[in-house]
Amino acid sequence: EDQVTQSPEALRLQEGESSSLNCSYTVSGLRGLFWYRQDPGKGPEFLFTLYSAGEEKEKERLKATLTKKESFLHITAPKPEDSATYLCAVLQRGYSGGGADGLTFGKGTHLIIQP
Amino acid sequence: DGGITQSPKYLFRKEGQNVTLSCEQNLNHDAMYWYRQDPGQGLRLIYYSQIVNDFQKGDIAEGYSVSREKKESFPLTVTSAQKNPTAFYLCASSLTGQGGEQYFGPGTRLTVT
């Protein structure tokens, strides 16, 4: 069973059409939830870290929120340059690797913004 | 500029050969990580290192080996024992091994035929 599930898998929007991406998680003892942006053929680019329910972070047209079971990445009035795959990852207590900070990633949401 | 570099960007090998992927960081981070990314799957942790001369297996360590002789460097060797080595490999680092954001390199795409 996936511990981190992102939806939708793909999303196509018109420029200026606001929407939200979802990341639901089932891990216990959440130590942090991370959002990354990944362009094709490149490494993920860090966007936000959220640590506790109710926390919100903003950067330009992006806003990330966190509840006890899920996180949303809200995109307001997106532009074509916002097109990318958005990855969600969690850091949990008691990671099987012996307490290290290996992140557990979702499969990502592929976002396309059409001009 | 501080950052993480991975080389080469593309790598081609014949089946049965070992290959080493390079990862260097000048961020003065203690912890470093190797992930593998396959189409339709999330990134999966191969190995990680919290300090020099120490490293631990992640979820999919079989067929891989690492070393951490210097703080700045964390090379990954893909051995012939790895059954499906073709993938996009990503190296990351974080300030400490106790939480906090990880920063990724540009990746190496390995193709084994």
PDB file of N, CA, C and O in Angstrom, chain B residues 12-90:
ATOM      1  N   PHE B  12      26.262   5.121 -20.712  1.00  0.00           N
ATOM      2  CA  PHE B  12      25.841   3.892 -21.395  1.00  0.00           C
ATOM      3  C   PHE B  12      26.828   2.789 -21.052  1.00  0.00           C
ATOM      4  O   PHE B  12      28.043   2.988 -21.090  1.00  0.00           O
ATOM      5  N   ARG B  13      26.310   1.631 -20.705  1.00  0.00           N
ATOM      6  CA  ARG B  13      27.163   0.497 -20.360  1.00  0.00           C
ATOM      7  C   ARG B  13      26.573  -0.795 -20.909  1.00  0.00           C
ATOM      8  O   ARG B  13      25.357  -0.894 -21.128  1.00  0.00           O
ATOM      9  N   LYS B  14      27.435  -1.755 -21.078  1.00  0.00           N
ATOM     10  CA  LYS B  14      27.008  -3.089 -21.475  1.00  0.00           C
ATOM     11  C   LYS B  14      26.650  -3.892 -20.234  1.00  0.00           C
ATOM     12  O   LYS B  14      27.244  -3.688 -19.150  1.00  0.00           O
ATOM     13  N   GLU B  15      25.717  -4.762 -20.402  1.00  0.00           N
ATOM     14  CA  GLU B  15      25.302  -5.638 -19.298  1.00  0.00           C
ATOM     15  C   GLU B  15      26.510  -6.417 -18.786  1.00  0.00           C
ATOM     16  O   GLU B  15      27.356  -6.861 -19.563  1.00  0.00           O
ATOM     17  N   GLY B  16      26.603  -6.527 -17.461  1.00  0.00           N
ATOM     18  CA  GLY B  16      27.707  -7.259 -16.856  1.00  0.00           C
ATOM     19  C   GLY B  16      28.849  -6.384 -16.399  1.00  0.00           C
ATOM     20  O   GLY B  16      29.762  -6.858 -15.722  1.00  0.00           O
ATOM     21  N   GLN B  17      28.818  -5.109 -16.762  1.00  0.00           N
ATOM     22  CA  GLN B  17      29.875  -4.187 -16.356  1.00  0.00           C
ATOM     23  C   GLN B  17      29.440  -3.397 -15.130  1.00  0.00           C
ATOM     24  O   GLN B  17      28.282  -2.988 -15.025  1.00  0.00           O
ATOM     25  N   ASN B  18      30.386  -3.152 -14.229  1.00  0.00           N
ATOM     26  CA  ASN B  18      30.124  -2.238 -13.125  1.00  0.00           C
ATOM     27  C   ASN B  18      30.312  -0.814 -13.636  1.00  0.00           C
ATOM     28  O   ASN B  18      31.132  -0.549 -14.535  1.00  0.00           O
ATOM     29  N   VAL B  19      29.587   0.125 -13.032  1.00  0.00           N
ATOM     30  CA  VAL B  19      29.732   1.525 -13.413  1.00  0.00           C
ATOM     31  C   VAL B  19      29.578   2.393 -12.169  1.00  0.00           C
ATOM     32  O   VAL B  19      28.765   2.091 -11.293  1.00  0.00           O
ATOM     33  N   THR B  20      30.383   3.468 -12.104  1.00  0.00           N
ATOM     34  CA  THR B  20      30.348   4.361 -10.940  1.00  0.00           C
ATOM     35  C   THR B  20      29.832   5.729 -11.346  1.00  0.00           C
ATOM     36  O   THR B  20      30.332   6.340 -12.293  1.00  0.00           O
ATOM     37  N   LEU B  21      28.837   6.211 -10.593  1.00  0.00           N
ATOM     38  CA  LEU B  21      28.250   7.523 -10.806  1.00  0.00           C
ATOM     39  C   LEU B  21      28.815   8.478  -9.760  1.00  0.00           C
ATOM     40  O   LEU B  21      28.869   8.155  -8.567  1.00  0.00           O
ATOM     41  N   SER B  22      29.167   9.653 -10.227  1.00  0.00           N
ATOM     42  CA  SER B  22      29.794  10.628  -9.350  1.00  0.00           C
ATOM     43  C   SER B  22      28.770  11.593  -8.766  1.00  0.00           C
ATOM     44  O   SER B  22      27.801  11.977  -9.429  1.00  0.00           O
ATOM     45  N   CYS B  23      28.979  11.989  -7.512  1.00  0.00           N
ATOM     46  CA  CYS B  23      28.171  13.021  -6.859  1.00  0.00           C
ATOM     47  C   CYS B  23      29.075  13.841  -5.955  1.00  0.00           C
ATOM     48  O   CYS B  23      29.732  13.284  -5.063  1.00  0.00           O
ATOM     49  N   GLU B  24      29.106  15.150  -6.187  1.00  0.00           N
ATOM     50  CA  GLU B  24      29.914  16.059  -5.388  1.00  0.00           C
ATOM     51  C   GLU B  24      29.047  17.226  -4.927  1.00  0.00           C
ATOM     52  O   GLU B  24      28.227  17.725  -5.689  1.00  0.00           O
ATOM     53  N   GLN B  25      29.257  17.664  -3.673  1.00  0.00           N
ATOM     54  CA  GLN B  25      28.532  18.839  -3.181  1.00  0.00           C
ATOM     55  C   GLN B  25      29.496  19.773  -2.456  1.00  0.00           C
ATOM     56  O   GLN B  25      30.428  19.326  -1.796  1.00  0.00           O
ATOM     57  N   ASN B  26      29.256  21.076  -2.621  1.00  0.00           N
ATOM     58  CA  ASN B  26      30.066  22.086  -1.921  1.00  0.00           C
ATOM     59  C   ASN B  26      29.190  22.932  -1.015  1.00  0.00           C
ATOM     60  O   ASN B  26      29.472  24.117  -0.796  1.00  0.00           O
ATOM     61  N   LEU B  27      28.137  22.310  -0.492  1.00  0.00           N
ATOM     62  CA  LEU B  27      27.209  22.995   0.410  1.00  0.00           C
ATOM     63  C   LEU B  27      27.587  22.811   1.872  1.00  0.00           C
ATOM     64  O   LEU B  27      26.898  23.327   2.755  1.00  0.00           O
ATOM     65  N   ASN B  28      28.629  22.053   2.115  1.00  0.00           N
ATOM     66  CA  ASN B  28      29.057  21.722   3.467  1.00  0.00           C
ATOM     67  C   ASN B  28      27.977  20.940   4.226  1.00  0.00           C
ATOM     68  O   ASN B  28      27.822  21.079   5.446  1.00  0.00           O
ATOM     69  N   HIS B  29      27.229  20.141   3.492  1.00  0.00           N
ATOM     70  CA  HIS B  29      26.196  19.306   4.091  1.00  0.00           C
ATOM     71  C   HIS B  29      26.799  18.027   4.647  1.00  0.00           C
ATOM     72  O   HIS B  29      27.687  17.435   4.046  1.00  0.00           O
ATOM     73  N   ASP B  30      26.261  17.589   5.785  1.00  0.00           N
ATOM     74  CA  ASP B  30      26.743  16.350   6.373  1.00  0.00           C
ATOM     75  C   ASP B  30      26.169  15.113   5.688  1.00  0.00           C
ATOM     76  O   ASP B  30      26.847  14.108   5.533  1.00  0.00           O
ATOM     77  N   ALA B  31      24.893  15.176   5.343  1.00  0.00           N
ATOM     78  CA  ALA B  31      24.198  13.993   4.841  1.00  0.00           C
ATOM     79  C   ALA B  31      24.065  13.997   3.326  1.00  0.00           C
ATOM     80  O   ALA B  31      23.841  15.045   2.718  1.00  0.00           O
ATOM     81  N   MET B  32      24.206  12.820   2.753  1.00  0.00           N
ATOM     82  CA  MET B  32      24.044  12.647   1.308  1.00  0.00           C
ATOM     83  C   MET B  32      23.238  11.398   1.024  1.00  0.00           C
ATOM     84  O   MET B  32      23.239  10.449   1.825  1.00  0.00           O
ATOM     85  N   TYR B  33      22.572  11.387  -0.138  1.00  0.00           N
ATOM     86  CA  TYR B  33      21.616  10.330  -0.462  1.00  0.00           C
ATOM     87  C   TYR B  33      21.697   9.985  -1.946  1.00  0.00           C
ATOM     88  O   TYR B  33      22.004  10.842  -2.775  1.00  0.00           O
ATOM     89  N   TRP B  34      21.354   8.756  -2.258  1.00  0.00           N
ATOM     90  CA  TRP B  34      21.154   8.334  -3.641  1.00  0.00           C
ATOM     91  C   TRP B  34      19.748   7.782  -3.789  1.00  0.00           C
ATOM     92  O   TRP B  34      19.312   6.929  -3.004  1.00  0.00           O
ATOM     93  N   TYR B  35      19.064   8.298  -4.843  1.00  0.00           N
ATOM     94  CA  TYR B  35      17.724   7.827  -5.195  1.00  0.00           C
ATOM     95  C   TYR B  35      17.748   7.329  -6.628  1.00  0.00           C
ATOM     96  O   TYR B  35      18.556   7.758  -7.450  1.00  0.00           O
ATOM     97  N   ARG B  36      16.775   6.509  -6.908  1.00  0.00           N
ATOM     98  CA  ARG B  36      16.565   6.017  -8.269  1.00  0.00           C
ATOM     99  C   ARG B  36      15.151   6.415  -8.682  1.00  0.00           C
ATOM    100  O   ARG B  36      14.207   6.317  -7.883  1.00  0.00           O
ATOM    101  N   GLN B  37      14.997   6.859  -9.940  1.00  0.00           N
ATOM    102  CA  GLN B  37      13.689   7.250 -10.438  1.00  0.00           C
ATOM    103  C   GLN B  37      13.385   6.464 -11.712  1.00  0.00           C
ATOM    104  O   GLN B  37      14.176   6.482 -12.662  1.00  0.00           O
ATOM    105  N   ASP B  38      12.255   5.778 -11.716  1.00  0.00           N
ATOM    106  CA  ASP B  38      11.795   5.029 -12.868  1.00  0.00           C
ATOM    107  C   ASP B  38      10.445   5.590 -13.324  1.00  0.00           C
ATOM    108  O   ASP B  38       9.673   6.085 -12.488  1.00  0.00           O
ATOM    109  N   PRO B  39      10.144   5.502 -14.604  1.00  0.00           N
ATOM    110  CA  PRO B  39       8.858   6.029 -15.096  1.00  0.00           C
ATOM    111  C   PRO B  39       7.676   5.438 -14.338  1.00  0.00           C
ATOM    112  O   PRO B  39       7.606   4.229 -14.107  1.00  0.00           O
ATOM    113  N   GLY B  40       6.760   6.306 -13.922  1.00  0.00           N
ATOM    114  CA  GLY B  40       5.555   5.845 -13.247  1.00  0.00           C
ATOM    115  C   GLY B  40       5.752   5.473 -11.794  1.00  0.00           C
ATOM    116  O   GLY B  40       4.811   5.006 -11.144  1.00  0.00           O
ATOM    117  N   GLN B  41       6.966   5.673 -11.281  1.00  0.00           N
ATOM    118  CA  GLN B  41       7.221   5.361  -9.875  1.00  0.00           C
ATOM    119  C   GLN B  41       7.797   6.580  -9.167  1.00  0.00           C
ATOM    120  O   GLN B  41       8.408   7.432  -9.784  1.00  0.00           O
ATOM    121  N   GLY B  42       7.612   6.613  -7.869  1.00  0.00           N
ATOM    122  CA  GLY B  42       8.234   7.668  -7.088  1.00  0.00           C
ATOM    123  C   GLY B  42       9.716   7.406  -6.942  1.00  0.00           C
ATOM    124  O   GLY B  42      10.207   6.304  -7.196  1.00  0.00           O
ATOM    125  N   LEU B  43      10.448   8.402  -6.516  1.00  0.00           N
ATOM    126  CA  LEU B  43      11.868   8.215  -6.221  1.00  0.00           C
ATOM    127  C   LEU B  43      12.016   7.198  -5.088  1.00  0.00           C
ATOM    128  O   LEU B  43      11.258   7.222  -4.121  1.00  0.00           O
ATOM    129  N   ARG B  44      13.018   6.328  -5.223  1.00  0.00           N
ATOM    130  CA  ARG B  44      13.263   5.323  -4.183  1.00  0.00           C
ATOM    131  C   ARG B  44      14.690   5.431  -3.679  1.00  0.00           C
ATOM    132  O   ARG B  44      15.623   5.578  -4.466  1.00  0.00           O
ATOM    133  N   LEU B  45      14.836   5.317  -2.362  1.00  0.00           N
ATOM    134  CA  LEU B  45      16.124   5.521  -1.713  1.00  0.00           C
ATOM    135  C   LEU B  45      17.002   4.285  -1.851  1.00  0.00           C
ATOM    136  O   LEU B  45      16.600   3.178  -1.498  1.00  0.00           O
ATOM    137  N   ILE B  46      18.234   4.489  -2.328  1.00  0.00           N
ATOM    138  CA  ILE B  46      19.180   3.391  -2.514  1.00  0.00           C
ATOM    139  C   ILE B  46      20.121   3.306  -1.306  1.00  0.00           C
ATOM    140  O   ILE B  46      20.218   2.266  -0.652  1.00  0.00           O
ATOM    141  N   TYR B  47      20.832   4.365  -1.031  1.00  0.00           N
ATOM    142  CA  TYR B  47      21.774   4.439   0.082  1.00  0.00           C
ATOM    143  C   TYR B  47      21.769   5.860   0.620  1.00  0.00           C
ATOM    144  O   TYR B  47      21.420   6.803  -0.083  1.00  0.00           O
ATOM    145  N   TYR B  48      22.192   5.991   1.868  1.00  0.00           N
ATOM    146  CA  TYR B  48      22.362   7.314   2.442  1.00  0.00           C
ATOM    147  C   TYR B  48      23.553   7.314   3.380  1.00  0.00           C
ATOM    148  O   TYR B  48      23.979   6.259   3.874  1.00  0.00           O
ATOM    149  N   SER B  49      24.070   8.495   3.646  1.00  0.00           N
ATOM    150  CA  SER B  49      25.218   8.647   4.533  1.00  0.00           C
ATOM    151  C   SER B  49      25.010   9.897   5.367  1.00  0.00           C
ATOM    152  O   SER B  49      24.774  10.976   4.831  1.00  0.00           O
ATOM    153  N   GLN B  50      25.091   9.736   6.673  1.00  0.00           N
ATOM    154  CA  GLN B  50      24.896  10.886   7.553  1.00  0.00           C
ATOM    155  C   GLN B  50      26.209  11.579   7.898  1.00  0.00           C
ATOM    156  O   GLN B  50      26.232  12.762   8.221  1.00  0.00           O
ATOM    157  N   ILE B  51      27.294  10.825   7.861  1.00  0.00           N
ATOM    158  CA  ILE B  51      28.613  11.398   8.135  1.00  0.00           C
ATOM    159  C   ILE B  51      29.664  10.656   7.319  1.00  0.00           C
ATOM    160  O   ILE B  51      29.399   9.571   6.791  1.00  0.00           O
ATOM    161  N   VAL B  52      30.842  11.212   7.271  1.00  0.00           N
ATOM    162  CA  VAL B  52      31.941  10.586   6.543  1.00  0.00           C
ATOM    163  C   VAL B  52      32.237   9.212   7.126  1.00  0.00           C
ATOM    164  O   VAL B  52      32.126   8.994   8.330  1.00  0.00           O
ATOM    165  N   ASN B  53      32.563   8.308   6.231  1.00  0.00           N
ATOM    166  CA  ASN B  53      32.927   6.929   6.590  1.00  0.00           C
ATOM    167  C   ASN B  53      31.787   6.132   7.207  1.00  0.00           C
ATOM    168  O   ASN B  53      32.032   5.097   7.854  1.00  0.00           O
ATOM    169  N   ASP B  54      30.571   6.589   6.989  1.00  0.00           N
ATOM    170  CA  ASP B  54      29.406   5.839   7.464  1.00  0.00           C
ATOM    171  C   ASP B  54      28.302   5.941   6.431  1.00  0.00           C
ATOM    172  O   ASP B  54      28.035   7.024   5.897  1.00  0.00           O
ATOM    173  N   PHE B  55      27.647   4.825   6.131  1.00  0.00           N
ATOM    174  CA  PHE B  55      26.525   4.845   5.211  1.00  0.00           C
ATOM    175  C   PHE B  55      25.610   3.673   5.529  1.00  0.00           C
ATOM    176  O   PHE B  55      26.018   2.695   6.157  1.00  0.00           O
ATOM    177  N   GLN B  56      24.360   3.810   5.112  1.00  0.00           N
ATOM    178  CA  GLN B  56      23.341   2.812   5.425  1.00  0.00           C
ATOM    179  C   GLN B  56      22.538   2.476   4.182  1.00  0.00           C
ATOM    180  O   GLN B  56      22.377   3.318   3.284  1.00  0.00           O
ATOM    181  N   LYS B  57      22.014   1.271   4.127  1.00  0.00           N
ATOM    182  CA  LYS B  57      21.165   0.856   3.021  1.00  0.00           C
ATOM    183  C   LYS B  57      19.792   1.504   3.109  1.00  0.00           C
ATOM    184  O   LYS B  57      19.244   1.663   4.183  1.00  0.00           O
ATOM    185  N   GLY B  58      19.261   1.839   1.946  1.00  0.00           N
ATOM    186  CA  GLY B  58      17.895   2.308   1.849  1.00  0.00           C
ATOM    187  C   GLY B  58      16.979   1.170   1.463  1.00  0.00           C
ATOM    188  O   GLY B  58      17.252   0.002   1.750  1.00  0.00           O
ATOM    189  N   ASP B  59      15.913   1.485   0.755  1.00  0.00           N
ATOM    190  CA  ASP B  59      14.909   0.474   0.412  1.00  0.00           C
ATOM    191  C   ASP B  59      15.347  -0.493  -0.678  1.00  0.00           C
ATOM    192  O   ASP B  59      14.874  -1.623  -0.732  1.00  0.00           O
ATOM    193  N   ILE B  60      16.229  -0.036  -1.571  1.00  0.00           N
ATOM    194  CA  ILE B  60      16.557  -0.871  -2.743  1.00  0.00           C
ATOM    195  C   ILE B  60      18.067  -0.943  -2.951  1.00  0.00           C
ATOM    196  O   ILE B  60      18.573  -0.711  -4.033  1.00  0.00           O
ATOM    197  N   ALA B  61      18.808  -1.312  -1.934  1.00  0.00           N
ATOM    198  CA  ALA B  61      20.272  -1.288  -1.985  1.00  0.00           C
ATOM    199  C   ALA B  61      20.892  -2.467  -2.743  1.00  0.00           C
ATOM    200  O   ALA B  61      22.064  -2.408  -3.121  1.00  0.00           O
ATOM    201  N   GLU B  62      20.160  -3.514  -2.979  1.00  0.00           N
ATOM    202  CA  GLU B  62      20.735  -4.707  -3.603  1.00  0.00           C
ATOM    203  C   GLU B  62      21.279  -4.393  -4.993  1.00  0.00           C
ATOM    204  O   GLU B  62      20.596  -3.820  -5.838  1.00  0.00           O
ATOM    205  N   GLY B  63      22.534  -4.770  -5.220  1.00  0.00           N
ATOM    206  CA  GLY B  63      23.161  -4.531  -6.512  1.00  0.00           C
ATOM    207  C   GLY B  63      23.883  -3.196  -6.608  1.00  0.00           C
ATOM    208  O   GLY B  63      24.418  -2.855  -7.662  1.00  0.00           O
ATOM    209  N   TYR B  64      23.911  -2.445  -5.516  1.00  0.00           N
ATOM    210  CA  TYR B  64      24.577  -1.147  -5.474  1.00  0.00           C
ATOM    211  C   TYR B  64      25.601  -1.121  -4.339  1.00  0.00           C
ATOM    212  O   TYR B  64      25.477  -1.861  -3.367  1.00  0.00           O
ATOM    213  N   SER B  65      26.601  -0.254  -4.478  1.00  0.00           N
ATOM    214  CA  SER B  65      27.532  -0.014  -3.373  1.00  0.00           C
ATOM    215  C   SER B  65      27.919   1.461  -3.389  1.00  0.00           C
ATOM    216  O   SER B  65      27.829   2.136  -4.416  1.00  0.00           O
ATOM    217  N   VAL B  66      28.325   1.959  -2.219  1.00  0.00           N
ATOM    218  CA  VAL B  66      28.724   3.357  -2.088  1.00  0.00           C
ATOM    219  C   VAL B  66      29.958   3.460  -1.208  1.00  0.00           C
ATOM    220  O   VAL B  66      30.358   2.507  -0.546  1.00  0.00           O
ATOM    221  N   SER B  67      30.533   4.660  -1.199  1.00  0.00           N
ATOM    222  CA  SER B  67      31.605   4.992  -0.260  1.00  0.00           C
ATOM    223  C   SER B  67      31.435   6.444   0.132  1.00  0.00           C
ATOM    224  O   SER B  67      30.832   7.234  -0.597  1.00  0.00           O
ATOM    225  N   ARG B  68      31.974   6.785   1.307  1.00  0.00           N
ATOM    226  CA  ARG B  68      31.912   8.189   1.739  1.00  0.00           C
ATOM    227  C   ARG B  68      33.228   8.503   2.445  1.00  0.00           C
ATOM    228  O   ARG B  68      33.316   8.595   3.668  1.00  0.00           O
ATOM    229  N   GLU B  69      34.259   8.682   1.641  1.00  0.00           N
ATOM    230  CA  GLU B  69      35.596   8.948   2.170  1.00  0.00           C
ATOM    231  C   GLU B  69      35.820  10.425   2.429  1.00  0.00           C
ATOM    232  O   GLU B  69      36.685  10.801   3.217  1.00  0.00           O
ATOM    233  N   LYS B  70      35.065  11.261   1.749  1.00  0.00           N
ATOM    234  CA  LYS B  70      35.137  12.705   1.939  1.00  0.00           C
ATOM    235  C   LYS B  70      33.746  13.266   2.139  1.00  0.00           C
ATOM    236  O   LYS B  70      32.775  12.740   1.598  1.00  0.00           O
ATOM    237  N   LYS B  71      33.654  14.343   2.838  1.00  0.00           N
ATOM    238  CA  LYS B  71      32.351  14.957   3.109  1.00  0.00           C
ATOM    239  C   LYS B  71      31.676  15.392   1.814  1.00  0.00           C
ATOM    240  O   LYS B  71      30.454  15.347   1.687  1.00  0.00           O
ATOM    241  N   GLU B  72      32.497  15.813   0.834  1.00  0.00           N
ATOM    242  CA  GLU B  72      31.946  16.388  -0.377  1.00  0.00           C
ATOM    243  C   GLU B  72      31.500  15.354  -1.410  1.00  0.00           C
ATOM    244  O   GLU B  72      30.817  15.689  -2.368  1.00  0.00           O
ATOM    245  N   SER B  73      31.904  14.116  -1.239  1.00  0.00           N
ATOM    246  CA  SER B  73      31.730  13.143  -2.313  1.00  0.00           C
ATOM    247  C   SER B  73      31.017  11.879  -1.851  1.00  0.00           C
ATOM    248  O   SER B  73      31.314  11.352  -0.764  1.00  0.00           O
ATOM    249  N   PHE B  74      30.124  11.371  -2.695  1.00  0.00           N
ATOM    250  CA  PHE B  74      29.353  10.167  -2.342  1.00  0.00           C
ATOM    251  C   PHE B  74      29.098   9.372  -3.623  1.00  0.00           C
ATOM    252  O   PHE B  74      27.979   9.346  -4.140  1.00  0.00           O
ATOM    253  N   PRO B  75      30.110   8.694  -4.149  1.00  0.00           N
ATOM    254  CA  PRO B  75      29.933   7.963  -5.416  1.00  0.00           C
ATOM    255  C   PRO B  75      29.099   6.692  -5.241  1.00  0.00           C
ATOM    256  O   PRO B  75      29.166   6.028  -4.200  1.00  0.00           O
ATOM    257  N   LEU B  76      28.359   6.381  -6.280  1.00  0.00           N
ATOM    258  CA  LEU B  76      27.507   5.186  -6.309  1.00  0.00           C
ATOM    259  C   LEU B  76      28.000   4.239  -7.394  1.00  0.00           C
ATOM    260  O   LEU B  76      28.154   4.656  -8.545  1.00  0.00           O
ATOM    261  N   THR B  77      28.235   2.993  -7.034  1.00  0.00           N
ATOM    262  CA  THR B  77      28.603   1.982  -8.022  1.00  0.00           C
ATOM    263  C   THR B  77      27.418   1.069  -8.284  1.00  0.00           C
ATOM    264  O   THR B  77      26.839   0.511  -7.342  1.00  0.00           O
ATOM    265  N   VAL B  78      27.060   0.967  -9.540  1.00  0.00           N
ATOM    266  CA  VAL B  78      26.009   0.051  -9.965  1.00  0.00           C
ATOM    267  C   VAL B  78      26.711  -1.219 -10.418  1.00  0.00           C
ATOM    268  O   VAL B  78      27.463  -1.202 -11.393  1.00  0.00           O
ATOM    269  N   THR B  79      26.519  -2.293  -9.718  1.00  0.00           N
ATOM    270  CA  THR B  79      27.243  -3.525 -10.028  1.00  0.00           C
ATOM    271  C   THR B  79      26.454  -4.394 -11.009  1.00  0.00           C
ATOM    272  O   THR B  79      25.259  -4.157 -11.261  1.00  0.00           O
ATOM    273  N   SER B  80      27.111  -5.407 -11.499  1.00  0.00           N
ATOM    274  CA  SER B  80      26.475  -6.325 -12.443  1.00  0.00           C
ATOM    275  C   SER B  80      25.374  -7.146 -11.772  1.00  0.00           C
ATOM    276  O   SER B  80      24.565  -7.781 -12.441  1.00  0.00           O
ATOM    277  N   ALA B  81      25.331  -7.102 -10.441  1.00  0.00           N
ATOM    278  CA  ALA B  81      24.286  -7.834  -9.711  1.00  0.00           C
ATOM    279  C   ALA B  81      22.943  -7.109  -9.718  1.00  0.00           C
ATOM    280  O   ALA B  81      21.923  -7.710  -9.363  1.00  0.00           O
ATOM    281  N   GLN B  82      22.936  -5.860 -10.106  1.00  0.00           N
ATOM    282  CA  GLN B  82      21.686  -5.100 -10.171  1.00  0.00           C
ATOM    283  C   GLN B  82      20.917  -5.561 -11.399  1.00  0.00           C
ATOM    284  O   GLN B  82      21.373  -5.384 -12.534  1.00  0.00           O
ATOM    285  N   LYS B  83      19.724  -6.089 -11.197  1.00  0.00           N
ATOM    286  CA  LYS B  83      18.984  -6.730 -12.287  1.00  0.00           C
ATOM    287  C   LYS B  83      18.393  -5.755 -13.294  1.00  0.00           C
ATOM    288  O   LYS B  83      18.267  -6.064 -14.480  1.00  0.00           O
ATOM    289  N   ASN B  84      18.015  -4.606 -12.861  1.00  0.00           N
ATOM    290  CA  ASN B  84      17.406  -3.619 -13.758  1.00  0.00           C
ATOM    291  C   ASN B  84      18.082  -2.271 -13.564  1.00  0.00           C
ATOM    292  O   ASN B  84      17.498  -1.356 -12.978  1.00  0.00           O
ATOM    293  N   PRO B  85      19.301  -2.111 -14.023  1.00  0.00           N
ATOM    294  CA  PRO B  85      20.060  -0.899 -13.704  1.00  0.00           C
ATOM    295  C   PRO B  85      19.664   0.328 -14.511  1.00  0.00           C
ATOM    296  O   PRO B  85      19.988   1.445 -14.094  1.00  0.00           O
ATOM    297  N   THR B  86      18.994   0.171 -15.639  1.00  0.00           N
ATOM    298  CA  THR B  86      18.627   1.326 -16.452  1.00  0.00           C
ATOM    299  C   THR B  86      17.632   2.182 -15.701  1.00  0.00           C
ATOM    300  O   THR B  86      16.538   1.730 -15.360  1.00  0.00           O
ATOM    301  N   ALA B  87      17.996   3.445 -15.433  1.00  0.00           N
ATOM    302  CA  ALA B  87      17.154   4.344 -14.648  1.00  0.00           C
ATOM    303  C   ALA B  87      17.793   5.723 -14.611  1.00  0.00           C
ATOM    304  O   ALA B  87      18.906   5.936 -15.091  1.00  0.00           O
ATOM    305  N   PHE B  88      17.078   6.649 -13.996  1.00  0.00           N
ATOM    306  CA  PHE B  88      17.573   8.006 -13.743  1.00  0.00           C
ATOM    307  C   PHE B  88      18.005   8.046 -12.281  1.00  0.00           C
ATOM    308  O   PHE B  88      17.198   7.780 -11.381  1.00  0.00           O
ATOM    309  N   TYR B  89      19.281   8.356 -12.037  1.00  0.00           N
ATOM    310  CA  TYR B  89      19.827   8.333 -10.681  1.00  0.00           C
ATOM    311  C   TYR B  89      20.033   9.757 -10.174  1.00  0.00           C
ATOM    312  O   TYR B  89      20.651  10.587 -10.844  1.00  0.00           O
ATOM    313  N   LEU B  90      19.537   9.984  -8.980  1.00  0.00           N
ATOM    314  CA  LEU B  90      19.586  11.311  -8.377  1.00  0.00           C
ATOM    315  C   LEU B  90      20.325  11.272  -7.051  1.00  0.00           C
ATOM    316  O   LEU B  90      20.053  10.436  -6.201  1.00  0.00           O
TER     317      LEU B  90
END
